[in-house]
CSV table of C-alpha atoms in Angstrom, one decimal:
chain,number,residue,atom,x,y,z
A,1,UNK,CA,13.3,0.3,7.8
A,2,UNK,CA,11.4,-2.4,6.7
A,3,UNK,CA,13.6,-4.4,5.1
A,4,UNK,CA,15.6,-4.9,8.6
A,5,UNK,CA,12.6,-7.3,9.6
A,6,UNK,CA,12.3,-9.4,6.4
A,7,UNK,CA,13.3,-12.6,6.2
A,8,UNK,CA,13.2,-13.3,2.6
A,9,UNK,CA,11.5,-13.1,-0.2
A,10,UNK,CA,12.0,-8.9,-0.5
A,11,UNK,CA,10.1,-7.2,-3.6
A,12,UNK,CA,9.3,-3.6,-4.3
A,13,UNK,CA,7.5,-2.1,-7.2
A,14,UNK,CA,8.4,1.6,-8.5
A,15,UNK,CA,7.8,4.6,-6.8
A,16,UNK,CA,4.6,6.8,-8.1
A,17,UNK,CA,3.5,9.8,-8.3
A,18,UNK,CA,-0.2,10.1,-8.1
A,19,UNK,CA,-3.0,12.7,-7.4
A,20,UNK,CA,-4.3,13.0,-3.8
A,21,UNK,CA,-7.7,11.1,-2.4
A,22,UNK,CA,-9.3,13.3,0.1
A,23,UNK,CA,-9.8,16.7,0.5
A,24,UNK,CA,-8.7,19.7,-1.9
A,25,UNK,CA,-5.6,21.4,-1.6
A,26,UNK,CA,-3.3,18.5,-0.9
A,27,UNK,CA,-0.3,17.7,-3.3
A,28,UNK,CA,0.7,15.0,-5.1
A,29,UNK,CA,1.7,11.7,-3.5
A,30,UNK,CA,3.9,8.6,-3.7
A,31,UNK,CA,2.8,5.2,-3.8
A,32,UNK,CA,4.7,2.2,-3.8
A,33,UNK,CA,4.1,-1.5,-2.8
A,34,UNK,CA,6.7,-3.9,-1.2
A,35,UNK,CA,6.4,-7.4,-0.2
A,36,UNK,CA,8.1,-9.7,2.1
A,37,UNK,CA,8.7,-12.3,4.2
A,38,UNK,CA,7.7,-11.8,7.7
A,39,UNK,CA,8.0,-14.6,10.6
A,40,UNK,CA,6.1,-12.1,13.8
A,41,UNK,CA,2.6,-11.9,13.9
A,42,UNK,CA,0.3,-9.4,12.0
A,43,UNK,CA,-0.6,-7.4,14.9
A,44,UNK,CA,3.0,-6.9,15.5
A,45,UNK,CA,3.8,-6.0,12.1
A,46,UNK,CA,0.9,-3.0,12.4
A,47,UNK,CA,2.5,-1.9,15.5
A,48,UNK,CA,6.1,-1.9,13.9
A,49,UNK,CA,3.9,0.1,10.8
A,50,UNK,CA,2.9,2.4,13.1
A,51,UNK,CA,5.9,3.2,15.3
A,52,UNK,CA,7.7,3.7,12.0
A,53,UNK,CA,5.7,6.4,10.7
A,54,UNK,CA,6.1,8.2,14.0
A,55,UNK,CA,10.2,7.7,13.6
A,56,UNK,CA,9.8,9.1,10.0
A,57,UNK,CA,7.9,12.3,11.3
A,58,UNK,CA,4.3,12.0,10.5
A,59,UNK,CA,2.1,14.3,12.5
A,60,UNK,CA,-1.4,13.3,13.2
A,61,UNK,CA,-3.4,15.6,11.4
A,62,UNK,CA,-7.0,13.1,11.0
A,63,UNK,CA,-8.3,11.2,8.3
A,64,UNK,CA,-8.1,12.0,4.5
A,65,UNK,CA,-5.4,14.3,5.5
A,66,UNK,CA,-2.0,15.0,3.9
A,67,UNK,CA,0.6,13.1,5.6
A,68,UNK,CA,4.4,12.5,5.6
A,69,UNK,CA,4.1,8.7,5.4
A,70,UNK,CA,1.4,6.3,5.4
A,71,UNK,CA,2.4,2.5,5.9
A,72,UNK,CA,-0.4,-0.1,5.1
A,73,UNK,CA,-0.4,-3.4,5.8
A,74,UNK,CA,-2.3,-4.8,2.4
A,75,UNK,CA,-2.1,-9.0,2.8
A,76,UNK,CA,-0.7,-11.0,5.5
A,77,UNK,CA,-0.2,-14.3,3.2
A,78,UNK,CA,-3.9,-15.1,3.1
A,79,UNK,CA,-4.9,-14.8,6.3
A,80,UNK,CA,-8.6,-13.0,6.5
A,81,UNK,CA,-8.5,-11.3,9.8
A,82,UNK,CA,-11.2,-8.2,11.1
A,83,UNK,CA,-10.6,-5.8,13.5
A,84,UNK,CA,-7.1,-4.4,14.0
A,85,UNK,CA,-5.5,-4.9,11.7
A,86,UNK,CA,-8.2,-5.5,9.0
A,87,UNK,CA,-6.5,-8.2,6.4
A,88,UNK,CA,-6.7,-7.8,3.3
A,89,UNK,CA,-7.0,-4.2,3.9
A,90,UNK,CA,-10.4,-3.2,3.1
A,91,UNK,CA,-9.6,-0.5,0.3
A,92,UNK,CA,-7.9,-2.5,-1.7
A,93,UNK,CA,-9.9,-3.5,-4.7
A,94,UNK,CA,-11.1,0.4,-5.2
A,95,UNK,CA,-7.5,2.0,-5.2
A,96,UNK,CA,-5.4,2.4,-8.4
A,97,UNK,CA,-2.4,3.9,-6.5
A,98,UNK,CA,-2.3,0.8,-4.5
A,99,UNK,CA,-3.5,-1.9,-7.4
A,100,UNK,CA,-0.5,-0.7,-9.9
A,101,UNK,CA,2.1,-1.0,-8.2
A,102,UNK,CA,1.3,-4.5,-6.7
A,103,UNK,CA,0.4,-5.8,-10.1
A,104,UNK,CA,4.1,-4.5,-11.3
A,105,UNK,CA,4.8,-6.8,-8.2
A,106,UNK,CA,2.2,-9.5,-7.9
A,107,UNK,CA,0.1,-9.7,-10.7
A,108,UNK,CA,-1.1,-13.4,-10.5
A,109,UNK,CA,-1.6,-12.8,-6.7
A,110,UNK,CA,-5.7,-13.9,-5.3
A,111,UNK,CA,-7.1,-12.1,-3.1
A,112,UNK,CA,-8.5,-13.9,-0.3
A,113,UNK,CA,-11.6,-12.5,-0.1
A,114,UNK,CA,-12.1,-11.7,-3.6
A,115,UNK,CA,-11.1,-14.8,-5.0
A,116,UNK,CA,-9.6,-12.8,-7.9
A,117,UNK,CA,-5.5,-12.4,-8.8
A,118,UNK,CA,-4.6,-8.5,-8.8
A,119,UNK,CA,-4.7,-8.1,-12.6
A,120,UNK,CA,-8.3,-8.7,-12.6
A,121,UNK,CA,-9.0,-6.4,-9.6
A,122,UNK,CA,-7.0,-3.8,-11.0
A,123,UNK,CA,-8.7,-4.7,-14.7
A,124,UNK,CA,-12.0,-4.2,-13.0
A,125,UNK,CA,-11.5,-1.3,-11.2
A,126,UNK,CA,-9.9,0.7,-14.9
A,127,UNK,CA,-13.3,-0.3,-16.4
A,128,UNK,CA,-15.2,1.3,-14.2
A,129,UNK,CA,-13.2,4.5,-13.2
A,130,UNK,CA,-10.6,5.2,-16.1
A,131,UNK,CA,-6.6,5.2,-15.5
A,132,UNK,CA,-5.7,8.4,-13.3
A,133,UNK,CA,-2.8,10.0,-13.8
A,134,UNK,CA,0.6,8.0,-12.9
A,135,UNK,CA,3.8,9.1,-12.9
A,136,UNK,CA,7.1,6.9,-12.1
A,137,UNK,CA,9.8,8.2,-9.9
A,138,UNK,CA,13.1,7.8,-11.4
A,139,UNK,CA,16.6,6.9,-9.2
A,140,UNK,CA,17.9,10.4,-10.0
A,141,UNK,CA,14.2,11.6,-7.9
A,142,UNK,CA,14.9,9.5,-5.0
């Protein structure tokens, strides 16, 4: 889906699998990170998000909860925006399921409010929590 409104530039890291964050009982979950080119504005890119988890099937079912997709949008270049949407997203820096896969991505990327390329965030963060579990999704699991 989203690679229908790119206009360039089109990267994706692996797919992982990863423990859940939130509450008990939840399975396992799969993270990946893309990144693209994108010519709308970032409010319409939420909104196009949004709308495509609703095609996909996800059911609201609150916060922390298990869900059948979950679109974020990370970065929009480096613009610094609050409200909706909040860019960079705010979770960012404490979040190894999101930090691996954009350094397979993005390594030397800065983060605009950090001021700090994803290697280091994702450095930082490994020093201070310890690698969780990863597990990479092979084409014959797609």
């Amino acid at each position: 889906m989203l690679s229908k409104i790119a206009s360039g530039g089109w990267m994706e890291s692996p797919i992982y699998e990863t423990p859940p964050v939130g509450p008990e009982g939840q399975g396992p979950y799969f993270n990946q990170v893309v990144s693209f080119w994108y010519s709308g504005t970032p409010t319409r890119l939420l909104h196009y998000l949004k709308g495509s988890e609703l095609l996909l099937g996800r059911k609201p079912r609150g916060h922390w909860n298990s869900r059948e997709i979950d679109l974020d949008l990370l970065y929009y270049g480096n613009k610094v925006m609050s409200g909706r949407p909040t860019i960079p997203h705010a979770e960012i820096p404490k979040r190894q399921f999101v930090l691996v896969p954009l350094n397979d991505i993005a390594p030397d990327w800065v983060d605009p409010l950090c001021s700090a390329p994803v290697k280091n965030l994702l450095a930082d963060l490994l020093s201070r929590e310890g690698k969780i579990p990863f597990r990479t999704i092979t084409g014959e699991e797609n």
